[in-house]
mmCIF file of C-alpha atoms in Angstrom:
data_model
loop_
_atom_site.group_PDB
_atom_site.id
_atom_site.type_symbol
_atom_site.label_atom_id
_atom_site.label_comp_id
_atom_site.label_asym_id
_atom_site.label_seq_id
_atom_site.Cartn_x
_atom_site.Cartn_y
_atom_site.Cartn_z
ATOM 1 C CA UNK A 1 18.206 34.131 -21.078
ATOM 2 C CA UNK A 2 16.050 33.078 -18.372
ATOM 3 C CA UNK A 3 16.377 29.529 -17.170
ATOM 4 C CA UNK A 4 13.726 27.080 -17.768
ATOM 5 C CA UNK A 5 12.332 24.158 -15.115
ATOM 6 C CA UNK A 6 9.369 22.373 -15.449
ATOM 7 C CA UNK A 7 7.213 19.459 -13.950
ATOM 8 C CA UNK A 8 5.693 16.758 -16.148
ATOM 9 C CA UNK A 9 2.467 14.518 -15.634
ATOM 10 C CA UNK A 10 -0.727 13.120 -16.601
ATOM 11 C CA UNK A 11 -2.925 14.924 -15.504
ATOM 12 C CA UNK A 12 -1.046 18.154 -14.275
ATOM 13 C CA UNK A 13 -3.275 21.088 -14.501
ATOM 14 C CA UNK A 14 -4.118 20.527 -10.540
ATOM 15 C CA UNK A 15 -0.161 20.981 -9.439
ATOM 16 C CA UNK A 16 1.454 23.568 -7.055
ATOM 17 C CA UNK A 17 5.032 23.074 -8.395
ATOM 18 C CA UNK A 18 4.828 26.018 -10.677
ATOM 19 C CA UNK A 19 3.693 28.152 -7.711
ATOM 20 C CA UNK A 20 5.768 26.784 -5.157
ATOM 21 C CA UNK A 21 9.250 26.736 -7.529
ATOM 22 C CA UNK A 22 8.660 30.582 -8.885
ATOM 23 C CA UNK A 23 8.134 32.032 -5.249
ATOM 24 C CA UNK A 24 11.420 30.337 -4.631
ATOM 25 C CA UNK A 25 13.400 31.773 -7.182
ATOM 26 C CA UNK A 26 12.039 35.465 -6.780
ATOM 27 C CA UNK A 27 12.841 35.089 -3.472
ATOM 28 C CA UNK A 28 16.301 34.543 -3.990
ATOM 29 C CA UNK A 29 16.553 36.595 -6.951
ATOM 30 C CA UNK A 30 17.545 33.945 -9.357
ATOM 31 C CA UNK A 31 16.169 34.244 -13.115
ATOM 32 C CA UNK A 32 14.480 31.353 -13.983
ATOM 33 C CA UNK A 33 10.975 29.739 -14.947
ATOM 34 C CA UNK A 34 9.025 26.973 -13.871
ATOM 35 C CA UNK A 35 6.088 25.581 -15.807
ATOM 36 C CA UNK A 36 3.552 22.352 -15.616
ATOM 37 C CA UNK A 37 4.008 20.253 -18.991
ATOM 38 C CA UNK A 38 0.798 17.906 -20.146
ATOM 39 C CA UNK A 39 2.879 15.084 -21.034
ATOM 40 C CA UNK A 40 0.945 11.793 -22.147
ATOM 41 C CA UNK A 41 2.002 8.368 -21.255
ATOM 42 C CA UNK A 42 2.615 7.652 -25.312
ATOM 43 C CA UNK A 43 4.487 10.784 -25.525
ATOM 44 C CA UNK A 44 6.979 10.693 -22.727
ATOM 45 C CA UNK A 45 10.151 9.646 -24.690
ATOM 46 C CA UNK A 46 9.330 12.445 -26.877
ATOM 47 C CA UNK A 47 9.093 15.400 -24.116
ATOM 48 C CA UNK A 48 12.149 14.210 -22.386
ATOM 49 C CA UNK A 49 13.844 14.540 -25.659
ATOM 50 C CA UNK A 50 12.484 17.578 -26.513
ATOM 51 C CA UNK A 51 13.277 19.204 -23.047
ATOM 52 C CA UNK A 52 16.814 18.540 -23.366
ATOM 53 C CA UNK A 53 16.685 20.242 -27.311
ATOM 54 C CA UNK A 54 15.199 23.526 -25.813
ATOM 55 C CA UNK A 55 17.816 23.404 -23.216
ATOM 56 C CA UNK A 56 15.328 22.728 -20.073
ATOM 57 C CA UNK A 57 17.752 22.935 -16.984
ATOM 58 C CA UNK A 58 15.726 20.406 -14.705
ATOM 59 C CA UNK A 59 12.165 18.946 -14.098
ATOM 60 C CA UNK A 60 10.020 17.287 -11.573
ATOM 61 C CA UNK A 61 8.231 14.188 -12.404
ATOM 62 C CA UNK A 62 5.075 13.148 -11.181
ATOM 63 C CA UNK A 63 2.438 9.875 -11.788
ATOM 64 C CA UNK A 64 2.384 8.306 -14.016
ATOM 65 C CA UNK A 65 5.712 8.733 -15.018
ATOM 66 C CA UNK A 66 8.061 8.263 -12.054
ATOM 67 C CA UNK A 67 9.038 4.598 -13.117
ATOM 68 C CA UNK A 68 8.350 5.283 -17.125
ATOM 69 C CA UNK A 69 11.546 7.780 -17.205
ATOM 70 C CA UNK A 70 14.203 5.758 -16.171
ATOM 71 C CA UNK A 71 15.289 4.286 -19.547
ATOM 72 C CA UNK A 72 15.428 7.900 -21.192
ATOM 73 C CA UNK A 73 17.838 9.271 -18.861
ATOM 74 C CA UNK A 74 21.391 9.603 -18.982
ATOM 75 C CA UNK A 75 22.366 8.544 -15.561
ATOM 76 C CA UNK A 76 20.600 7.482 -12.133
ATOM 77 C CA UNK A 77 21.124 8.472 -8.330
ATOM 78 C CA UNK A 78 21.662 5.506 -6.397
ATOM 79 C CA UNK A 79 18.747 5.826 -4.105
ATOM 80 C CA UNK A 80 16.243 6.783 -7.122
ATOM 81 C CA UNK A 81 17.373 3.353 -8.571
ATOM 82 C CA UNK A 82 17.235 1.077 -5.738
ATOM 83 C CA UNK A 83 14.038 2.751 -5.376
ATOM 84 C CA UNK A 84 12.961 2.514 -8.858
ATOM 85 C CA UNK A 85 11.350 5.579 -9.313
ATOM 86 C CA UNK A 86 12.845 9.123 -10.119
ATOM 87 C CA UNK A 87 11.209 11.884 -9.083
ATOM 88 C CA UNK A 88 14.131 15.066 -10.228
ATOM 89 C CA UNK A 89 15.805 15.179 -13.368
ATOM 90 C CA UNK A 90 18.831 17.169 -13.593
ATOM 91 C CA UNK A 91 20.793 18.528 -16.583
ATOM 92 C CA UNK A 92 24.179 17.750 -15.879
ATOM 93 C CA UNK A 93 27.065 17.943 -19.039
ATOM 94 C CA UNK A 94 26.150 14.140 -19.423
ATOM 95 C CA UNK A 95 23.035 14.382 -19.929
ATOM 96 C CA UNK A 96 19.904 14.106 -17.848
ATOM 97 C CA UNK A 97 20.410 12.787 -14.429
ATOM 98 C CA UNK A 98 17.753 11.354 -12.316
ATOM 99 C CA UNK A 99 16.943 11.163 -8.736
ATOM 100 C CA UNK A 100 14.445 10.791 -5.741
ATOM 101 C CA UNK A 101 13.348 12.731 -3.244
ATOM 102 C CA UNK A 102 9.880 11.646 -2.388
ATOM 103 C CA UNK A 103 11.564 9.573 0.119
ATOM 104 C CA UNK A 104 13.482 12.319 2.147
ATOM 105 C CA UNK A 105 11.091 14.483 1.960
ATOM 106 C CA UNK A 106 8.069 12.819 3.065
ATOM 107 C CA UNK A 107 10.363 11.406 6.185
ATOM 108 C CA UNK A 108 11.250 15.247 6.745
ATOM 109 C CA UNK A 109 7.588 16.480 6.779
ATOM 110 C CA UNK A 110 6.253 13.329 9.195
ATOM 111 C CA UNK A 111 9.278 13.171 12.182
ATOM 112 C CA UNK A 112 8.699 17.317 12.151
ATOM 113 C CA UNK A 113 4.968 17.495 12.252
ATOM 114 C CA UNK A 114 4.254 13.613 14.151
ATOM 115 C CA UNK A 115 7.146 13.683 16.258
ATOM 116 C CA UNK A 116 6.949 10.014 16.292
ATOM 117 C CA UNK A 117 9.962 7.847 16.377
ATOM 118 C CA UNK A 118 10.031 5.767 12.864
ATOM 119 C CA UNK A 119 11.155 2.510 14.958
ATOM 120 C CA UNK A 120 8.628 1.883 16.744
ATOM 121 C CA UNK A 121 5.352 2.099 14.521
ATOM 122 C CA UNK A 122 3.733 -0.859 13.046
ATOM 123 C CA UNK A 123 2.962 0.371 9.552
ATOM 124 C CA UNK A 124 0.246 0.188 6.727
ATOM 125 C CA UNK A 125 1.379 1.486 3.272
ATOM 126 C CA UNK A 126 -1.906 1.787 0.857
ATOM 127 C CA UNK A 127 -0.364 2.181 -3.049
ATOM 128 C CA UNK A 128 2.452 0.397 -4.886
ATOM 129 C CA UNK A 129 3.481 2.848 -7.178
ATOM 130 C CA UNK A 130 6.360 5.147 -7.741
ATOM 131 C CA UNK A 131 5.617 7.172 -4.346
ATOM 132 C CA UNK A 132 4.451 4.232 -2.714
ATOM 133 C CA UNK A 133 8.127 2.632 -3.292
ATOM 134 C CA UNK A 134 10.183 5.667 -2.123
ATOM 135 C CA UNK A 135 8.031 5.877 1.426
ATOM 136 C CA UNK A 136 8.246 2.031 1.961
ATOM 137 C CA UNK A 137 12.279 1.456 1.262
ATOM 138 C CA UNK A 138 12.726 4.731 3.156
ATOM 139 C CA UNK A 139 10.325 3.156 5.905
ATOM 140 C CA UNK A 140 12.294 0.145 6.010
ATOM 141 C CA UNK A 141 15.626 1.516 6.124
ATOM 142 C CA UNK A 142 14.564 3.947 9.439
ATOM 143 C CA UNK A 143 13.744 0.255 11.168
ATOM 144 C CA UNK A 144 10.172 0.889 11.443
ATOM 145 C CA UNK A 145 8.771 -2.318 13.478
ATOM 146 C CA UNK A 146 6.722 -3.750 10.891
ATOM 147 C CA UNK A 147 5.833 -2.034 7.224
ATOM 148 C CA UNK A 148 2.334 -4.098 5.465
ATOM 149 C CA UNK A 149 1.342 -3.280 2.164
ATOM 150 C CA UNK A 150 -2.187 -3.246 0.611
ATOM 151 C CA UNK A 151 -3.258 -2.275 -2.898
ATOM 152 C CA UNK A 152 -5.795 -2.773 -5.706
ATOM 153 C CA UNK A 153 -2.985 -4.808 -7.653
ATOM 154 C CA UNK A 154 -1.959 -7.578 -4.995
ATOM 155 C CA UNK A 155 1.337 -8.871 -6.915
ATOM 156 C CA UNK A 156 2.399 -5.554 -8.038
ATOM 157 C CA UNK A 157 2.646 -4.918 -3.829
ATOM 158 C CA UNK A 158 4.185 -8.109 -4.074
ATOM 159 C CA UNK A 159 6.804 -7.046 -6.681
ATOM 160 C CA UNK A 160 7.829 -3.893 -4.447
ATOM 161 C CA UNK A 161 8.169 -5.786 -1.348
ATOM 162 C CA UNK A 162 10.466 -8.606 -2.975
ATOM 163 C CA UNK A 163 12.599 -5.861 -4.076
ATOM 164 C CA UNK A 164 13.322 -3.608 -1.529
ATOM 165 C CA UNK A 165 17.111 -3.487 -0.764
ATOM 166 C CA UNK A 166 15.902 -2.642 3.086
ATOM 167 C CA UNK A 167 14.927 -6.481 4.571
ATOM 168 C CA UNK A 168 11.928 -5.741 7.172
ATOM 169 C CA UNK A 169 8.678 -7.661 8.075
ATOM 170 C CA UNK A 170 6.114 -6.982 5.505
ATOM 171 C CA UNK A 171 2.952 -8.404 4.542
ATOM 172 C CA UNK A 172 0.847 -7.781 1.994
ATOM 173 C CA UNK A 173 -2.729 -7.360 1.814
ATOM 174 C CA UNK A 174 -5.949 -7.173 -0.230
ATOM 175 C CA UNK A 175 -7.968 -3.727 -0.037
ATOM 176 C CA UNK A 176 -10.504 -5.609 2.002
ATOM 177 C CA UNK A 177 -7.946 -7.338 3.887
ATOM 178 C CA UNK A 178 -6.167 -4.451 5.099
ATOM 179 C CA UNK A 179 -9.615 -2.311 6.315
ATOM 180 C CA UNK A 180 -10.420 -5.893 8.442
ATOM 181 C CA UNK A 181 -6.902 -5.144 10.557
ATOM 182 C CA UNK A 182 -6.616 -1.227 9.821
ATOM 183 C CA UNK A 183 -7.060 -1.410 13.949
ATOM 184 C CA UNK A 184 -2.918 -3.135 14.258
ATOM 185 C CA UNK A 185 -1.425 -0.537 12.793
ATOM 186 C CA UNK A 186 0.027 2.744 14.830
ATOM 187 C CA UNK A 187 0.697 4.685 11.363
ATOM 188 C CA UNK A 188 -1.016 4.590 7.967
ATOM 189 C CA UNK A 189 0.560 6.102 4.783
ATOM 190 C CA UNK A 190 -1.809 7.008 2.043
ATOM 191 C CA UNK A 191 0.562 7.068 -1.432
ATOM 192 C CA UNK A 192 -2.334 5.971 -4.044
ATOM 193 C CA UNK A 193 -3.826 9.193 -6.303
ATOM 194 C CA UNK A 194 -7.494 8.339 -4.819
ATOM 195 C CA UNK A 195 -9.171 11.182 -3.342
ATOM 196 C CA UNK A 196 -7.015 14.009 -5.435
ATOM 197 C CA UNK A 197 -9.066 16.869 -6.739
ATOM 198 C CA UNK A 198 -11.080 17.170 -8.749
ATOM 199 C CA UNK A 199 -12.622 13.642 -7.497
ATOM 200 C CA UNK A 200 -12.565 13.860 -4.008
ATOM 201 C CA UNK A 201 -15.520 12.149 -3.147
ATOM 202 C CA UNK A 202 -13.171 9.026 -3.740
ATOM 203 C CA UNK A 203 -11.127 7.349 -0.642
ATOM 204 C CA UNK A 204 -8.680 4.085 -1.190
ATOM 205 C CA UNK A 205 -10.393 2.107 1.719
ATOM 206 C CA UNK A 206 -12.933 2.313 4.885
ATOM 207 C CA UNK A 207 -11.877 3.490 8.160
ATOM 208 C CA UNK A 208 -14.265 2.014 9.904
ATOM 209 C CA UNK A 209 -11.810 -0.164 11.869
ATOM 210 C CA UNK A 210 -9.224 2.056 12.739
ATOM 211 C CA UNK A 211 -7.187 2.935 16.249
ATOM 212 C CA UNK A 212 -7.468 6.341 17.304
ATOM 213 C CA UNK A 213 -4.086 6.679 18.306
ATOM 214 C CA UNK A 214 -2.651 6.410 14.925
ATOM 215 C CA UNK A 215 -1.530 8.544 13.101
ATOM 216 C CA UNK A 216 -2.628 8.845 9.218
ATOM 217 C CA UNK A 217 -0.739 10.807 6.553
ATOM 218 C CA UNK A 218 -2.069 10.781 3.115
ATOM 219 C CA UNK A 219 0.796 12.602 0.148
ATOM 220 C CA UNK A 220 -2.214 14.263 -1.544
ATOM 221 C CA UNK A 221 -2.298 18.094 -0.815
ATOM 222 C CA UNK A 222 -4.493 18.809 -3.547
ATOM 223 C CA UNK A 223 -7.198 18.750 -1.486
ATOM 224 C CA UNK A 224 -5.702 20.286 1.482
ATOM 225 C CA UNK A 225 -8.117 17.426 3.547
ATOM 226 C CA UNK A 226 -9.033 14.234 1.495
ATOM 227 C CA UNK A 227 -12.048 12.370 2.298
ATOM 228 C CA UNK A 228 -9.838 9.704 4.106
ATOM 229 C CA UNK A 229 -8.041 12.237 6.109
ATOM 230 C CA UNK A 230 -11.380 13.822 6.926
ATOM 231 C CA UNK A 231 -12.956 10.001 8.116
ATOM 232 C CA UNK A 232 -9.649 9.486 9.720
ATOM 233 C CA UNK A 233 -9.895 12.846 12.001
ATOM 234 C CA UNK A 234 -13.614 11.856 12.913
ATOM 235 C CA UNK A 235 -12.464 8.517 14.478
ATOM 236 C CA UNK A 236 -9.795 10.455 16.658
ATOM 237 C CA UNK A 237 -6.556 9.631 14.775
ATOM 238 C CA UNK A 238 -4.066 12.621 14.148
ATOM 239 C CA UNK A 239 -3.507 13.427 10.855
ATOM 240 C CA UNK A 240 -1.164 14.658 8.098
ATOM 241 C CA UNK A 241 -1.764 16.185 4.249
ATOM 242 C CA UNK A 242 1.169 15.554 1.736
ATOM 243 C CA UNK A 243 1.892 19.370 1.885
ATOM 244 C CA UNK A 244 5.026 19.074 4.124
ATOM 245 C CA UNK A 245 6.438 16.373 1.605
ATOM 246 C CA UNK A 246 5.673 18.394 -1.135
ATOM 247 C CA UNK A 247 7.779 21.160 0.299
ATOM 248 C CA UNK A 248 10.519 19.628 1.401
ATOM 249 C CA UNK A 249 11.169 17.189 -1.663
ATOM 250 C CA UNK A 250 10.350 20.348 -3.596
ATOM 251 C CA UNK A 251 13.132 21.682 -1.612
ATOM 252 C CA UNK A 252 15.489 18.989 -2.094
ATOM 253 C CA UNK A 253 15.038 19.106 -5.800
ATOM 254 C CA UNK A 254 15.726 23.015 -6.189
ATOM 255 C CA UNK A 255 18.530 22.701 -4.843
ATOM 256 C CA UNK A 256 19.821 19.796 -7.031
ATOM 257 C CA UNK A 257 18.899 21.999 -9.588
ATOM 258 C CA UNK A 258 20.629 25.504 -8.146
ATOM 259 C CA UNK A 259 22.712 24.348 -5.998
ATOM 260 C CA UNK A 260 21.367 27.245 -3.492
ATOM 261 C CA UNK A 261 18.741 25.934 -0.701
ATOM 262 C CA UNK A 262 15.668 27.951 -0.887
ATOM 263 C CA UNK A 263 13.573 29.077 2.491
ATOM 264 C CA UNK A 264 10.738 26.403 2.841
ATOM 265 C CA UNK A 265 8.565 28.584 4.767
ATOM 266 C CA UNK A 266 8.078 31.126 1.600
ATOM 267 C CA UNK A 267 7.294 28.321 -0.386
ATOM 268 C CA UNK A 268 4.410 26.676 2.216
ATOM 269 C CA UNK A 269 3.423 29.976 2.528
ATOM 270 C CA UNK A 270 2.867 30.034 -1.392
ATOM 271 C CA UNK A 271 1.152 26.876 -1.189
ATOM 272 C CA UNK A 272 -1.290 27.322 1.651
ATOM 273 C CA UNK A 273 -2.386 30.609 0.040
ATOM 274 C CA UNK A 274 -4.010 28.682 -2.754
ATOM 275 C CA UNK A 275 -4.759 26.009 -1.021
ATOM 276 C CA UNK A 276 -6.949 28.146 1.851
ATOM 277 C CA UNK A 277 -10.157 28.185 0.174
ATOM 278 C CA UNK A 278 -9.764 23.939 0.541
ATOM 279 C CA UNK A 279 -8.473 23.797 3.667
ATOM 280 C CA UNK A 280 -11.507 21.946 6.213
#
C-alpha cells in the first residue's frame, strides 16, 4: 500500500506542495502520495483525527492553521514550540508529532541567494502570524542588529515580540508607521498572505520610502513576483520570492517524514515549471 502525505489549509487549491513532494518521491523511487486537503478552520480537530484513522504518514500545515494544531497533537519539537507554530506533522508510534521548519528554511533560501550576513541588517518583519513567528525568533537568534515588527493587529506583534525566547531590540509598529521609516531598514521580510494569488493586486504596505540597498524577501511564491516585490525592484532594492523557503522547508520536512533527503534542485525545478507562465 502506497503511503499517504498531505498538506492542509484554508484556502489550498493555489499550493505547490503536492507538485513539489510527488517529484521528490519518484525521484527517489519511494511509493508514496501527496495530496492538498481543504480543511476549514471549524473542522480542523476533525481532519487531524481523521488523518491519523486512515493511517496518513505525515502532513504539512499551512495558514491558518499553523498555531490552531498544536493542542491536537501528540507531541511538539522544541523549536516548533518555542516558536509556537508547527509547520510538519509526523506520525511517529506516539502519535502525531509536530515541528517547524519555516524557520530553517527561509534562513537557508536568504544567506544562499542574499549572501548577506544575518548580523548586521537592521530588520523590518511585516505579519505576526505563524510564519511571521518562525522568521523573527530565527532572526533573533542569528543576532541580526535590530528586528521591528509592523502589522494590521498592533498587540498581536506585541504578543510575538514579548515572547520570543531570543532577547533582541525590537520595536513595533503601525502599518503606517512602518512605511514612514521603511528607509532604516537594510532588509524587509514580507510573512503576511497579502498579495497571494488569486488577489495580487493587493500589497501589505507602500514602498514609497524605501532604501535601495535593501534587500526585500516576501514568503509568497504563488505569484512568482508579488506586487510588493515588483514596487520593491522598481525602487532599486534586490529582491527575493518565498520559493527558496518553500523548497528547502519542504525539504526539511520530507525528510522528517522519510528519513532520506531528497535533491532540492528536482523539486525547484518542479516548481518553477508551473510557476513560469507567472514569473515577471
Amino acid at each position: 500500500m502506497r503511503d499517504l502525505y498531505g498538506v492542509i489549509g484554508d484556502p489550498i487549491a493555489h499550493s505547490l506542495s503536492p507538485a513539489m513532494h510527488n517529484e521528490a518521491f519518484r525521484a527517489l523511487g519511494i511509493d508514496a502520495d501527496y495530496h492538498a486537503f481543504h480543511v476549514t478552520p471549524e473542522n480542523l480537530e476533525a481532519a487531524v483525527n481523521g488523518m491519523k484513522a486512515i493511517g496518513v504518514a505525515g502532513f504539512n500545515v499551512t495558514i491558518p492553521h499553523k498555531q490552531a494544531i498544536m493542542p491536537y497533537l501528540d507531541e511538539i519539537d522544541l523549536l516548533a514550540e518555542t516558536i509556537g507554530a508547527v509547520n510538519t506533522v509526523v506520525r511517529t508510534p506516539h502519535g502525531w508529532a509536530g515541528y517547524n521548519t519555516d524557520g530553517p528554511g527561509f534562513m537557508q533560501a536568504l544567506k544562499e541567494e542574499s549572501g548577506r550576513v544575518i548580523s548586521g541588517e537592521k530588520v523590518l518583519v511585516i505579519g505576526a502570524g505563524g510564519a511571521a513567528r518562525a522568521i523573527y525568533y530565527t532572526l533573533c537568534r542569528e543576532g541580526a542588529v535590530t528586528v521591528d515588527l509592523c502589522n494590521r493587529t498592533v498587540k498581536k506583534a506585541e504578543e510575538m515580540r514579548d515572547e520570543s525566547p531570543f532577547p533582541c531590540p525590537s520595536k513595533v509598529l503601525t502599518l503606517k508607521e512602518a512605511e514612514e521609516q521603511l528607509g532604516e531598514y537594510t532588509l524587509i521580510v514580507q510573512t503576511t498572505s497579502i498579495g497571494m494569488h488569486p488577489n495580487t493586486d493587493a500589497q501589505p504596505l507602500s514602498v514609497r520610502n524605501l532604501n535601495p540597498d535593501a534587500f526585500v524577501s516576501d514568503i509568497i511564491y504563488n505569484p512568482f513576483e508579488t506586487k510588493f516585490l515588483n514596487e520593491a525592484k522598481k525602487r532599486g532594492a534586490r529582491v527575493q520570492n518565498g520559493l527558496g523557503m518553500f523548497i528547502y522547508q519542504g525539504a526539511i520536512a520530507f525528510e522528517k517524514w522519510t528519513g532520506v533527503k531528497p535533491d532540492t534542485r528536482k523539486m525547484k525545478n518542479v516548481v518553477e515549471s508551473i510557476l513560469g507562465g507567472n514569473s515577471c
